[in-house]
CSV table of C-alpha atoms in Angstrom, one decimal:
chain,number,residue,atom,x,y,z
G,1,UNK,CA,8.1,28.3,3.3
G,2,UNK,CA,5.6,29.7,0.8
G,3,UNK,CA,2.6,31.6,2.2
G,4,UNK,CA,-0.5,29.7,3.2
G,5,UNK,CA,-3.3,30.3,0.7
G,6,UNK,CA,-6.8,28.9,0.2
G,7,UNK,CA,-7.5,26.8,-2.9
G,8,UNK,CA,-10.7,25.6,-4.5
G,9,UNK,CA,-12.0,22.8,-2.2
G,10,UNK,CA,-13.3,19.4,-3.3
G,11,UNK,CA,-17.1,19.7,-3.0
G,12,UNK,CA,-18.2,16.1,-2.6
G,13,UNK,CA,-21.7,17.0,-3.8
G,14,UNK,CA,-20.4,18.1,-7.2
G,15,UNK,CA,-21.0,15.8,-10.1
G,16,UNK,CA,-17.3,15.2,-11.0
G,17,UNK,CA,-14.2,14.7,-8.8
G,18,UNK,CA,-11.4,16.5,-10.8
G,19,UNK,CA,-7.7,16.2,-11.0
G,20,UNK,CA,-5.3,18.2,-8.8
G,21,UNK,CA,-2.7,19.7,-11.0
G,22,UNK,CA,-0.3,22.5,-10.3
G,23,UNK,CA,-2.1,23.5,-7.2
G,24,UNK,CA,-5.6,23.7,-8.7
G,25,UNK,CA,-8.6,21.4,-9.3
G,26,UNK,CA,-8.6,20.6,-13.0
G,27,UNK,CA,-11.4,19.1,-15.1
G,28,UNK,CA,-11.3,18.7,-18.9
G,29,UNK,CA,-14.9,18.6,-20.1
G,30,UNK,CA,-13.8,16.6,-23.1
G,31,UNK,CA,-12.6,13.7,-21.1
G,32,UNK,CA,-14.4,10.5,-20.0
G,33,UNK,CA,-15.8,10.1,-16.5
G,34,UNK,CA,-16.8,7.1,-14.4
G,35,UNK,CA,-19.4,6.6,-11.7
G,36,UNK,CA,-18.3,6.5,-8.0
G,37,UNK,CA,-20.6,4.4,-5.8
G,38,UNK,CA,-21.4,4.2,-2.1
G,39,UNK,CA,-21.0,0.4,-1.8
G,40,UNK,CA,-23.3,0.3,1.2
G,41,UNK,CA,-26.3,1.6,-0.8
G,42,UNK,CA,-25.2,0.7,-4.3
G,43,UNK,CA,-26.0,4.2,-5.4
G,44,UNK,CA,-23.9,6.6,-7.5
G,45,UNK,CA,-22.7,9.5,-5.3
G,46,UNK,CA,-20.6,11.4,-7.8
G,47,UNK,CA,-18.4,10.8,-10.9
G,48,UNK,CA,-14.7,11.0,-11.3
G,49,UNK,CA,-12.8,12.4,-14.3
G,50,UNK,CA,-10.7,9.9,-16.2
G,51,UNK,CA,-7.5,11.5,-17.4
G,52,UNK,CA,-6.4,11.1,-21.0
G,53,UNK,CA,-2.8,11.2,-22.1
G,54,UNK,CA,-2.8,15.0,-22.4
G,55,UNK,CA,-4.0,15.6,-18.9
G,56,UNK,CA,-1.4,13.2,-17.4
G,57,UNK,CA,1.3,14.9,-19.5
G,58,UNK,CA,0.0,18.3,-18.0
G,59,UNK,CA,0.5,16.9,-14.5
G,60,UNK,CA,4.0,15.6,-15.4
G,61,UNK,CA,4.9,18.9,-16.9
G,62,UNK,CA,3.8,20.7,-13.7
G,63,UNK,CA,5.9,18.4,-11.6
G,64,UNK,CA,8.9,18.8,-13.9
G,65,UNK,CA,8.7,22.6,-13.8
G,66,UNK,CA,8.5,22.5,-10.0
G,67,UNK,CA,11.4,20.1,-9.5
G,68,UNK,CA,14.4,22.5,-9.8
G,69,UNK,CA,13.1,24.8,-7.1
G,70,UNK,CA,11.9,22.0,-4.8
G,71,UNK,CA,15.2,20.1,-5.2
G,72,UNK,CA,17.1,23.2,-3.9
G,73,UNK,CA,14.8,23.6,-0.9
G,74,UNK,CA,16.7,22.7,2.2
G,75,UNK,CA,15.6,19.4,3.8
G,76,UNK,CA,14.9,21.1,7.1
G,77,UNK,CA,12.5,23.5,5.3
G,78,UNK,CA,10.8,20.5,3.6
G,79,UNK,CA,10.4,18.9,7.0
G,80,UNK,CA,8.8,22.0,8.5
G,81,UNK,CA,6.2,21.8,5.7
G,82,UNK,CA,5.7,18.1,6.4
G,83,UNK,CA,5.1,18.9,10.1
G,84,UNK,CA,2.4,21.4,9.1
G,85,UNK,CA,0.8,18.9,6.7
G,86,UNK,CA,0.7,16.4,9.6
G,87,UNK,CA,-1.2,19.0,11.7
G,88,UNK,CA,-3.6,19.6,8.8
G,89,UNK,CA,-4.3,15.9,8.4
G,90,UNK,CA,-5.1,15.6,12.1
G,91,UNK,CA,-7.4,18.6,12.1
G,92,UNK,CA,-9.4,17.1,9.2
G,93,UNK,CA,-9.2,13.5,10.3
G,94,UNK,CA,-13.0,13.0,10.7
G,95,UNK,CA,-13.7,14.4,7.3
G,96,UNK,CA,-11.2,12.1,5.6
G,97,UNK,CA,-12.3,9.0,7.6
G,98,UNK,CA,-15.9,9.7,6.5
G,99,UNK,CA,-14.9,9.9,2.9
G,100,UNK,CA,-13.1,6.5,3.2
G,101,UNK,CA,-16.2,4.9,4.7
G,102,UNK,CA,-18.5,6.4,2.2
G,103,UNK,CA,-16.6,5.4,-1.0
G,104,UNK,CA,-14.8,2.2,0.2
G,105,UNK,CA,-17.4,0.9,2.6
G,106,UNK,CA,-15.1,0.0,5.4
G,107,UNK,CA,-16.4,0.5,9.0
G,108,UNK,CA,-15.4,3.7,10.7
G,109,UNK,CA,-12.9,2.0,13.1
G,110,UNK,CA,-11.1,0.4,10.2
G,111,UNK,CA,-11.1,3.7,8.3
G,112,UNK,CA,-9.6,5.4,11.4
G,113,UNK,CA,-6.9,2.8,11.6
G,114,UNK,CA,-6.0,3.3,7.9
G,115,UNK,CA,-5.8,7.0,8.4
G,116,UNK,CA,-3.6,6.6,11.5
G,117,UNK,CA,-1.1,4.3,9.7
G,118,UNK,CA,-0.8,6.7,6.9
G,119,UNK,CA,-0.2,9.5,9.3
G,120,UNK,CA,2.6,7.6,10.9
G,121,UNK,CA,4.5,7.6,7.6
G,122,UNK,CA,4.1,11.4,7.4
G,123,UNK,CA,5.6,11.5,10.9
G,124,UNK,CA,8.5,9.4,9.8
G,125,UNK,CA,9.1,11.6,6.7
G,126,UNK,CA,9.4,14.6,9.1
G,127,UNK,CA,12.8,13.1,10.1
G,128,UNK,CA,14.3,13.4,6.6
G,129,UNK,CA,17.1,15.8,7.6
G,130,UNK,CA,18.5,13.0,9.7
G,131,UNK,CA,17.7,10.3,7.2
G,132,UNK,CA,19.2,12.1,4.2
G,133,UNK,CA,22.6,12.6,5.8
G,134,UNK,CA,25.4,11.3,3.7
G,135,UNK,CA,28.6,9.5,4.8
G,136,UNK,CA,32.1,11.0,5.0
G,137,UNK,CA,35.6,9.4,5.2
G,138,UNK,CA,38.7,11.5,5.7
G,139,UNK,CA,42.1,10.5,4.3
G,140,UNK,CA,40.9,7.5,2.3
G,141,UNK,CA,44.1,8.0,0.4
G,142,UNK,CA,47.1,10.4,0.6
G,143,UNK,CA,45.3,13.7,1.1
G,144,UNK,CA,42.1,12.4,-0.3
G,145,UNK,CA,38.7,12.7,1.3
G,146,UNK,CA,35.6,10.8,0.2
G,147,UNK,CA,31.9,11.2,0.9
G,148,UNK,CA,28.5,10.2,-0.4
G,149,UNK,CA,25.4,12.2,-0.9
G,150,UNK,CA,21.7,11.2,-1.6
G,151,UNK,CA,20.2,13.1,-4.5
G,152,UNK,CA,16.5,13.2,-5.5
G,153,UNK,CA,15.5,11.5,-8.8
G,154,UNK,CA,13.2,14.1,-10.3
G,155,UNK,CA,9.6,13.5,-11.2
G,156,UNK,CA,8.3,10.3,-9.7
G,157,UNK,CA,4.8,8.6,-9.7
G,158,UNK,CA,2.6,6.4,-7.6
G,159,UNK,CA,-0.2,4.1,-8.7
G,160,UNK,CA,-2.4,3.0,-5.8
G,161,UNK,CA,-5.3,0.6,-5.1
G,162,UNK,CA,-8.9,1.0,-4.0
G,163,UNK,CA,-8.5,-0.8,-0.7
G,164,UNK,CA,-6.5,1.9,1.1
G,165,UNK,CA,-7.2,5.1,-0.7
G,166,UNK,CA,-5.6,7.3,2.0
G,167,UNK,CA,-2.9,5.1,3.5
G,168,UNK,CA,-1.1,3.6,0.5
G,169,UNK,CA,-0.6,7.0,-1.2
G,170,UNK,CA,0.7,8.3,2.1
G,171,UNK,CA,3.2,5.4,2.0
G,172,UNK,CA,4.6,7.0,-1.1
G,173,UNK,CA,4.5,10.7,-1.7
G,174,UNK,CA,5.5,12.1,1.7
G,175,UNK,CA,8.7,10.1,1.5
G,176,UNK,CA,9.3,11.0,-2.1
G,177,UNK,CA,8.6,14.7,-1.6
G,178,UNK,CA,10.7,15.0,1.6
G,179,UNK,CA,13.7,13.6,-0.5
G,180,UNK,CA,13.4,16.5,-2.9
G,181,UNK,CA,11.3,14.8,-5.7
G,182,UNK,CA,8.1,16.0,-7.3
G,183,UNK,CA,5.2,13.6,-7.5
G,184,UNK,CA,2.3,12.5,-9.7
G,185,UNK,CA,-0.3,10.2,-8.0
G,186,UNK,CA,-2.8,8.1,-9.9
G,187,UNK,CA,-5.1,6.7,-7.1
G,188,UNK,CA,-7.9,4.2,-7.7
G,189,UNK,CA,-10.8,5.7,-9.6
G,190,UNK,CA,-13.2,3.7,-7.4
G,191,UNK,CA,-12.7,5.9,-4.3
G,192,UNK,CA,-11.0,9.1,-5.4
G,193,UNK,CA,-12.3,11.7,-3.0
G,194,UNK,CA,-10.0,11.0,0.0
G,195,UNK,CA,-6.7,11.2,-1.9
G,196,UNK,CA,-7.9,14.4,-3.7
G,197,UNK,CA,-8.9,16.1,-0.4
G,198,UNK,CA,-5.6,15.2,1.2
G,199,UNK,CA,-3.8,16.7,-1.8
G,200,UNK,CA,-5.7,20.0,-1.1
G,201,UNK,CA,-4.5,19.8,2.5
G,202,UNK,CA,-0.9,19.4,1.5
G,203,UNK,CA,-1.3,22.4,-0.8
G,204,UNK,CA,-2.8,24.4,2.1
G,205,UNK,CA,0.2,23.5,4.2
G,206,UNK,CA,2.3,25.5,1.9
G,207,UNK,CA,3.6,23.1,-0.7
G,208,UNK,CA,4.7,25.0,-3.9
G,209,UNK,CA,2.5,24.5,-6.9
G,210,UNK,CA,3.3,21.5,-9.0
G,211,UNK,CA,5.3,19.6,-6.4
G,212,UNK,CA,2.4,17.2,-5.8
G,213,UNK,CA,-0.3,16.4,-8.5
G,214,UNK,CA,-3.2,13.9,-8.6
G,215,UNK,CA,-4.6,12.5,-11.8
G,216,UNK,CA,-7.6,10.1,-11.9
G,217,UNK,CA,-7.8,7.6,-14.6
G,218,UNK,CA,-7.5,4.0,-15.9
G,219,UNK,CA,-5.0,2.2,-18.1
G,220,UNK,CA,-4.4,5.1,-20.4
G,221,UNK,CA,-3.3,7.2,-17.4
G,222,UNK,CA,-1.1,4.4,-16.1
G,223,UNK,CA,0.5,3.8,-19.4
G,224,UNK,CA,1.3,7.4,-19.8
G,225,UNK,CA,3.1,7.5,-16.5
G,226,UNK,CA,5.0,4.3,-17.4
G,227,UNK,CA,6.3,5.5,-20.7
G,228,UNK,CA,6.9,9.2,-20.3
G,229,UNK,CA,10.6,9.8,-20.2
G,230,UNK,CA,10.3,12.6,-17.6
G,231,UNK,CA,9.1,10.2,-15.0
G,232,UNK,CA,12.1,8.7,-13.2
G,233,UNK,CA,10.5,6.1,-10.9
G,234,UNK,CA,7.2,4.5,-10.3
G,235,UNK,CA,5.8,2.9,-7.1
G,236,UNK,CA,2.8,0.6,-7.4
G,237,UNK,CA,0.5,-1.4,-5.1
G,238,UNK,CA,-2.2,-3.7,-6.5
G,239,UNK,CA,-2.7,-7.2,-7.9
G,240,UNK,CA,0.2,-9.4,-9.1
G,241,UNK,CA,-0.7,-9.4,-12.8
G,242,UNK,CA,-0.8,-5.6,-12.9
G,243,UNK,CA,2.2,-5.3,-10.7
G,244,UNK,CA,4.2,-7.5,-13.1
G,245,UNK,CA,2.9,-5.4,-16.1
G,246,UNK,CA,3.9,-2.1,-14.3
G,247,UNK,CA,7.3,-3.5,-13.4
G,248,UNK,CA,8.1,-4.8,-16.9
G,249,UNK,CA,6.8,-1.8,-18.7
G,250,UNK,CA,8.4,0.8,-16.4
G,251,UNK,CA,11.8,-0.9,-16.3
G,252,UNK,CA,11.7,-1.3,-20.1
G,253,UNK,CA,11.3,2.5,-20.3
G,254,UNK,CA,14.3,3.1,-18.1
G,255,UNK,CA,12.5,3.7,-14.8
G,256,UNK,CA,13.2,2.6,-11.3
G,257,UNK,CA,10.1,0.5,-10.2
G,258,UNK,CA,8.8,-1.0,-7.0
G,259,UNK,CA,5.6,-2.9,-7.7
G,260,UNK,CA,3.8,-4.6,-4.7
G,261,UNK,CA,1.5,-7.4,-5.8
G,262,UNK,CA,-1.0,-9.9,-4.4
G,263,UNK,CA,-0.9,-12.2,-1.5
G,264,UNK,CA,-2.2,-15.5,0.0
G,265,UNK,CA,-1.4,-15.0,3.7
G,266,UNK,CA,-1.3,-18.0,5.9
G,267,UNK,CA,-1.7,-18.4,9.6
G,268,UNK,CA,-0.2,-21.5,11.1
G,269,UNK,CA,-2.0,-22.7,14.3
G,270,UNK,CA,0.1,-25.0,16.5
G,271,UNK,CA,-1.3,-27.5,19.0
G,272,UNK,CA,0.0,-25.4,21.9
G,273,UNK,CA,-1.6,-22.2,20.6
G,274,UNK,CA,-3.9,-20.1,22.9
G,275,UNK,CA,-7.0,-21.0,20.8
G,276,UNK,CA,-9.4,-18.4,22.1
G,277,UNK,CA,-7.0,-15.5,21.5
G,278,UNK,CA,-6.0,-17.0,18.1
G,279,UNK,CA,-9.7,-17.1,17.0
G,280,UNK,CA,-10.2,-13.5,18.2
G,281,UNK,CA,-7.1,-12.3,16.3
G,282,UNK,CA,-8.1,-14.2,13.1
G,283,UNK,CA,-11.6,-12.8,13.0
G,284,UNK,CA,-10.2,-9.3,12.6
G,285,UNK,CA,-7.4,-10.4,10.3
G,286,UNK,CA,-9.7,-12.3,8.0
G,287,UNK,CA,-12.9,-10.4,7.9
G,288,UNK,CA,-11.7,-6.8,8.7
G,289,UNK,CA,-12.3,-4.5,5.7
G,290,UNK,CA,-14.4,-7.3,4.2
G,291,UNK,CA,-11.1,-9.2,3.4
G,292,UNK,CA,-10.0,-6.5,1.0
G,293,UNK,CA,-6.5,-6.2,2.4
G,294,UNK,CA,-3.2,-7.4,0.9
G,295,UNK,CA,-2.3,-8.5,4.4
G,296,UNK,CA,-5.6,-10.3,5.2
G,297,UNK,CA,-5.3,-13.8,6.4
G,298,UNK,CA,-7.0,-16.0,3.9
G,299,UNK,CA,-5.7,-19.4,4.8
G,300,UNK,CA,-5.4,-21.0,8.2
G,301,UNK,CA,-3.1,-24.0,8.4
G,302,UNK,CA,-4.0,-26.2,11.4
G,303,UNK,CA,-1.3,-28.6,12.6
G,304,UNK,CA,-3.3,-31.8,13.5
G,305,UNK,CA,-7.0,-32.7,13.2
G,306,UNK,CA,-7.6,-31.9,16.9
G,307,UNK,CA,-6.5,-28.3,16.4
G,308,UNK,CA,-8.5,-28.0,13.2
G,309,UNK,CA,-11.7,-29.4,14.7
G,310,UNK,CA,-11.5,-27.0,17.6
G,311,UNK,CA,-10.5,-24.1,15.4
G,312,UNK,CA,-13.3,-24.5,12.8
G,313,UNK,CA,-15.9,-25.0,15.6
G,314,UNK,CA,-14.9,-21.7,17.3
G,315,UNK,CA,-14.5,-19.8,14.0
G,316,UNK,CA,-17.9,-21.0,12.6
G,317,UNK,CA,-19.7,-19.7,15.7
G,318,UNK,CA,-18.0,-16.3,15.4
G,319,UNK,CA,-18.3,-15.9,11.6
G,320,UNK,CA,-22.0,-16.6,11.6
G,321,UNK,CA,-22.5,-13.8,14.2
G,322,UNK,CA,-20.6,-11.1,12.3
G,323,UNK,CA,-22.4,-7.8,12.5
G,324,UNK,CA,-22.5,-6.7,8.8
G,325,UNK,CA,-23.9,-3.4,7.5
G,326,UNK,CA,-23.0,0.1,6.5
G,327,UNK,CA,-19.7,1.2,7.7
G,328,UNK,CA,-21.1,4.5,9.1
G,329,UNK,CA,-22.8,2.4,11.8
G,330,UNK,CA,-20.2,2.0,14.5
G,331,UNK,CA,-21.9,-1.2,15.7
G,332,UNK,CA,-21.0,-3.0,12.5
G,333,UNK,CA,-17.9,-5.1,12.3
G,334,UNK,CA,-17.8,-5.5,8.5
G,335,UNK,CA,-19.1,-3.4,5.6
G,336,UNK,CA,-19.7,-4.2,1.9
G,337,UNK,CA,-17.4,-5.1,-0.9
G,338,UNK,CA,-16.2,-2.2,-3.1
G,339,UNK,CA,-18.3,-2.8,-6.2
G,340,UNK,CA,-20.9,-5.0,-7.8
G,341,UNK,CA,-18.3,-6.6,-10.2
G,342,UNK,CA,-16.0,-7.4,-7.3
G,343,UNK,CA,-19.0,-8.9,-5.4
G,344,UNK,CA,-19.8,-11.2,-8.3
G,345,UNK,CA,-16.1,-12.2,-8.6
G,346,UNK,CA,-15.9,-13.2,-4.9
G,347,UNK,CA,-19.2,-15.1,-5.1
G,348,UNK,CA,-17.7,-16.9,-8.1
G,349,UNK,CA,-14.8,-18.1,-5.9
G,350,UNK,CA,-17.2,-19.4,-3.3
G,351,UNK,CA,-19.1,-21.3,-6.0
G,352,UNK,CA,-15.8,-22.7,-7.2
G,353,UNK,CA,-14.8,-23.9,-3.7
G,354,UNK,CA,-18.1,-25.7,-3.3
G,355,UNK,CA,-17.8,-27.3,-6.7
G,356,UNK,CA,-14.2,-28.5,-6.0
G,357,UNK,CA,-15.3,-30.3,-2.8
G,358,UNK,CA,-14.3,-28.0,0.0
G,359,UNK,CA,-16.7,-27.9,3.0
G,360,UNK,CA,-18.5,-24.6,3.2
G,361,UNK,CA,-19.3,-24.4,6.9
G,362,UNK,CA,-20.5,-20.8,6.9
G,363,UNK,CA,-22.1,-19.5,3.7
G,364,UNK,CA,-22.4,-15.7,3.4
G,365,UNK,CA,-24.0,-15.7,-0.1
G,366,UNK,CA,-27.5,-15.4,1.2
G,367,UNK,CA,-26.9,-12.3,3.4
G,368,UNK,CA,-29.5,-9.6,3.3
G,369,UNK,CA,-28.9,-6.3,5.1
G,370,UNK,CA,-32.1,-4.4,6.2
G,371,UNK,CA,-32.8,-1.2,4.3
G,372,UNK,CA,-29.8,-1.8,2.0
G,373,UNK,CA,-31.1,-4.1,-0.7
G,374,UNK,CA,-28.8,-2.7,-3.4
G,375,UNK,CA,-25.6,-2.6,-1.3
G,376,UNK,CA,-22.7,-4.9,-2.2
G,377,UNK,CA,-22.9,-7.0,1.0
G,378,UNK,CA,-21.5,-10.5,1.3
G,379,UNK,CA,-21.5,-12.4,4.5
G,380,UNK,CA,-18.4,-14.0,6.0
G,381,UNK,CA,-17.6,-17.4,4.5
G,382,UNK,CA,-15.6,-20.3,6.1
G,383,UNK,CA,-14.3,-23.3,4.2
G,384,UNK,CA,-12.9,-26.4,5.9
G,385,UNK,CA,-10.8,-29.3,4.3
G,386,UNK,CA,-9.4,-27.1,1.6
G,387,UNK,CA,-6.5,-28.6,-0.4
G,388,UNK,CA,-3.6,-27.0,-2.2
G,389,UNK,CA,-4.9,-27.8,-5.6
G,390,UNK,CA,-8.2,-25.9,-5.2
G,391,UNK,CA,-8.7,-22.5,-6.9
G,392,UNK,CA,-9.9,-20.9,-3.7
G,393,UNK,CA,-6.5,-21.7,-2.2
G,394,UNK,CA,-4.2,-21.0,-5.2
G,395,UNK,CA,-5.7,-17.5,-6.0
G,396,UNK,CA,-6.1,-14.3,-4.1
G,397,UNK,CA,-9.9,-13.9,-3.4
G,398,UNK,CA,-9.8,-10.4,-1.8
G,399,UNK,CA,-13.0,-11.0,0.1
G,400,UNK,CA,-14.4,-12.3,3.4
G,401,UNK,CA,-13.5,-15.9,2.6
G,402,UNK,CA,-11.3,-18.1,4.9
G,403,UNK,CA,-9.8,-21.5,3.8
G,404,UNK,CA,-8.8,-23.9,6.5
G,405,UNK,CA,-6.2,-26.5,5.6
G,406,UNK,CA,-5.1,-29.5,7.7
G,407,UNK,CA,-1.5,-30.8,8.0
G,408,UNK,CA,0.4,-33.1,10.4
G,409,UNK,CA,3.4,-31.0,11.2
G,410,UNK,CA,5.0,-27.6,11.3
G,411,UNK,CA,7.4,-28.7,8.5
G,412,UNK,CA,4.4,-29.6,6.3
G,413,UNK,CA,2.7,-26.3,7.0
G,414,UNK,CA,5.9,-24.4,6.1
G,415,UNK,CA,6.3,-26.4,2.9
G,416,UNK,CA,2.8,-25.5,1.9
G,417,UNK,CA,3.5,-21.8,2.5
G,418,UNK,CA,6.9,-21.9,0.7
G,419,UNK,CA,5.5,-23.6,-2.4
G,420,UNK,CA,2.8,-20.9,-2.9
G,421,UNK,CA,3.6,-18.3,-5.5
G,422,UNK,CA,3.0,-15.4,-3.1
G,423,UNK,CA,5.1,-14.5,-0.1
G,424,UNK,CA,3.6,-11.4,1.3
G,425,UNK,CA,2.7,-12.1,5.0
G,426,UNK,CA,2.3,-15.0,7.4
G,427,UNK,CA,2.1,-15.7,11.1
G,428,UNK,CA,2.3,-18.5,13.6
G,429,UNK,CA,0.2,-19.0,16.7
G,430,UNK,CA,2.2,-20.8,19.4
G,431,UNK,CA,3.4,-20.6,22.9
G,432,UNK,CA,6.7,-22.4,22.0
G,433,UNK,CA,9.7,-20.1,21.4
G,434,UNK,CA,11.6,-22.8,19.5
G,435,UNK,CA,8.8,-23.3,17.0
G,436,UNK,CA,8.4,-19.5,16.6
G,437,UNK,CA,12.1,-19.0,16.1
G,438,UNK,CA,12.4,-21.8,13.6
G,439,UNK,CA,9.4,-20.5,11.7
G,440,UNK,CA,10.5,-16.9,11.5
G,441,UNK,CA,14.0,-17.8,10.5
G,442,UNK,CA,13.2,-20.3,7.7
G,443,UNK,CA,9.8,-19.3,6.2
G,444,UNK,CA,10.1,-17.8,2.7
G,445,UNK,CA,7.8,-14.8,3.3
G,446,UNK,CA,8.7,-11.2,3.6
G,447,UNK,CA,6.6,-10.2,6.7
G,448,UNK,CA,6.2,-12.6,9.6
G,449,UNK,CA,4.2,-12.4,12.8
G,450,UNK,CA,4.3,-14.5,16.0
G,451,UNK,CA,0.9,-14.4,17.5
G,452,UNK,CA,0.4,-11.2,15.4
G,453,UNK,CA,-1.8,-12.0,12.4
G,454,UNK,CA,-1.3,-8.7,10.5
G,455,UNK,CA,2.5,-8.1,10.8
G,456,UNK,CA,2.3,-4.8,9.0
G,457,UNK,CA,5.6,-3.0,9.8
G,458,UNK,CA,5.5,0.3,11.5
G,459,UNK,CA,6.6,3.4,9.6
G,460,UNK,CA,10.3,3.2,10.6
G,461,UNK,CA,10.6,-0.3,9.1
G,462,UNK,CA,9.8,-1.1,5.4
G,463,UNK,CA,6.8,-3.0,4.0
G,464,UNK,CA,7.3,-5.7,1.3
G,465,UNK,CA,6.8,-9.3,0.5
G,466,UNK,CA,8.8,-12.0,-1.3
G,467,UNK,CA,8.3,-14.0,-4.5
G,468,UNK,CA,5.5,-12.8,-6.7
G,469,UNK,CA,4.3,-10.3,-4.0
G,470,UNK,CA,7.0,-7.8,-4.8
G,471,UNK,CA,8.7,-6.9,-8.1
G,472,UNK,CA,11.8,-4.8,-7.5
G,473,UNK,CA,14.6,-4.6,-5.0
G,474,UNK,CA,13.2,-2.1,-2.4
G,475,UNK,CA,10.2,-2.2,-0.2
G,476,UNK,CA,7.7,0.6,0.6
G,477,UNK,CA,8.2,3.3,3.1
G,478,UNK,CA,10.7,3.2,6.0
G,479,UNK,CA,14.4,3.1,5.2
G,480,UNK,CA,13.9,1.5,1.8
G,481,UNK,CA,11.9,4.5,0.7
G,482,UNK,CA,14.8,6.8,1.2
G,483,UNK,CA,16.9,4.6,-1.0
G,484,UNK,CA,14.2,4.2,-3.6
G,485,UNK,CA,13.5,7.9,-4.0
G,486,UNK,CA,17.2,9.0,-4.0
G,487,UNK,CA,20.3,8.1,-5.9
G,488,UNK,CA,23.7,7.9,-4.3
G,489,UNK,CA,26.6,10.1,-5.5
G,490,UNK,CA,30.1,9.4,-4.2
G,491,UNK,CA,32.7,12.2,-4.3
G,492,UNK,CA,36.4,11.9,-3.9
G,493,UNK,CA,38.4,15.1,-3.4
G,494,UNK,CA,42.1,15.9,-3.3
G,495,UNK,CA,43.9,19.2,-3.5
G,496,UNK,CA,47.2,18.9,-5.3
G,497,UNK,CA,50.5,20.0,-3.8
G,498,UNK,CA,52.2,23.2,-5.0
G,499,UNK,CA,54.8,21.2,-6.9
G,500,UNK,CA,54.2,19.3,-10.1
G,501,UNK,CA,53.4,15.7,-9.3
G,502,UNK,CA,54.5,12.6,-11.2
G,503,UNK,CA,51.9,10.9,-13.4
G,504,UNK,CA,50.6,7.6,-11.9
G,505,UNK,CA,49.7,4.8,-14.3
G,506,UNK,CA,48.7,2.2,-11.7
G,507,UNK,CA,45.1,1.8,-10.6
G,508,UNK,CA,44.3,3.9,-7.5
G,509,UNK,CA,44.4,2.1,-4.2
G,510,UNK,CA,44.8,2.9,-0.5
G,511,UNK,CA,48.2,1.2,-0.5
């Protein structure tokens, strides 16, 4: 392992958050920059550099130069470095969690949960020497042995969203790097400090220069990654329109692409459900992180009016009492939205729901938070009697807005879910094993929970939806990540006999 060495630290009081290229912080003074806000105060805290094409190409070149040496590094040695990185992350956990809360706005407990789930993927990556083992078959033919190996791709890239600035990047590059690839990360420019600081920790853990690089930017940076021939694969998480663009552009340029898109996650509540526990579970699943999660429950489908009436009564009482304020205050349950434009977008959806005739039982549009008049705060909202043709149901809102729909049967609920364009996550609340088994076996959704509203797979499984929630064949992290970041090579070997053998013109077989 290379020696541990200090590098220039990210100073969050500096004016500009720079890129991390070839082991150093890099800022090109000729490039554009963008304001970074504290969404709880609405104030600019720093700026972030926006990489142009030349800067992204500089990062790709650094990754390409580092690849041959890193590819030849034994997996066990890569794993020892990953173990050290894990230790560094744990030592700096509070620092990273504070950055998440400051720039995203999520409450501290939620930021801590994000950090922990990202750390779990690092732990899984530490097992790569076992995961990368090939397969061997002896005597597949007369004197012939055959085996398969998993080879890294080369330079790969990740493009990640604002809502999980630490966790989603950690879904990608630890798995890619442990497989022998080098990596260029383009995180969200809205909250860039946490991924940049984590890059420094990985460097301090002993990662060779150029193996991992971070560039901040917008569409120009994204397009450079998607079109540069040195980039072999791209992993993306974000909205469905952008996911589809990334998939089409990347594959058109010969790249392997996995692009995780949007969601409309339903929770089905059956008549036999434990109502109080279901309400408690839904409060966190709907309003946690201000609804800015691709796995957030945004539609509750109640089977029967009796269930719906009880559910909305209990939910309305809880939503109206949500403790909302700056995430740094541990007493708060929900923080602000990420930005002023996103705040206005979510408010527009609420206005649309009212105009279309849904019943707004709890209206969060009038919320004021003491001493934070400029913060991007929106109260929890609850709609009842939403129908499938309404915009607030069809589209992903990505805010603290819950739609309650009423149906007469489990089959009707499942038809509603199956007909939606998204198929990311869903769950069912029931005490009946038969209903649960039928639902999990037949619903056309990629991640399913039974009395678990956020069925986010643990690190040793893979994360991915169906339909227009995932473009590509392989999901994120877990076993699918090993397959995504490697290519299989199969080798057949035979040593000829001492005598000259007769030419064979038939197609080879085991017969």
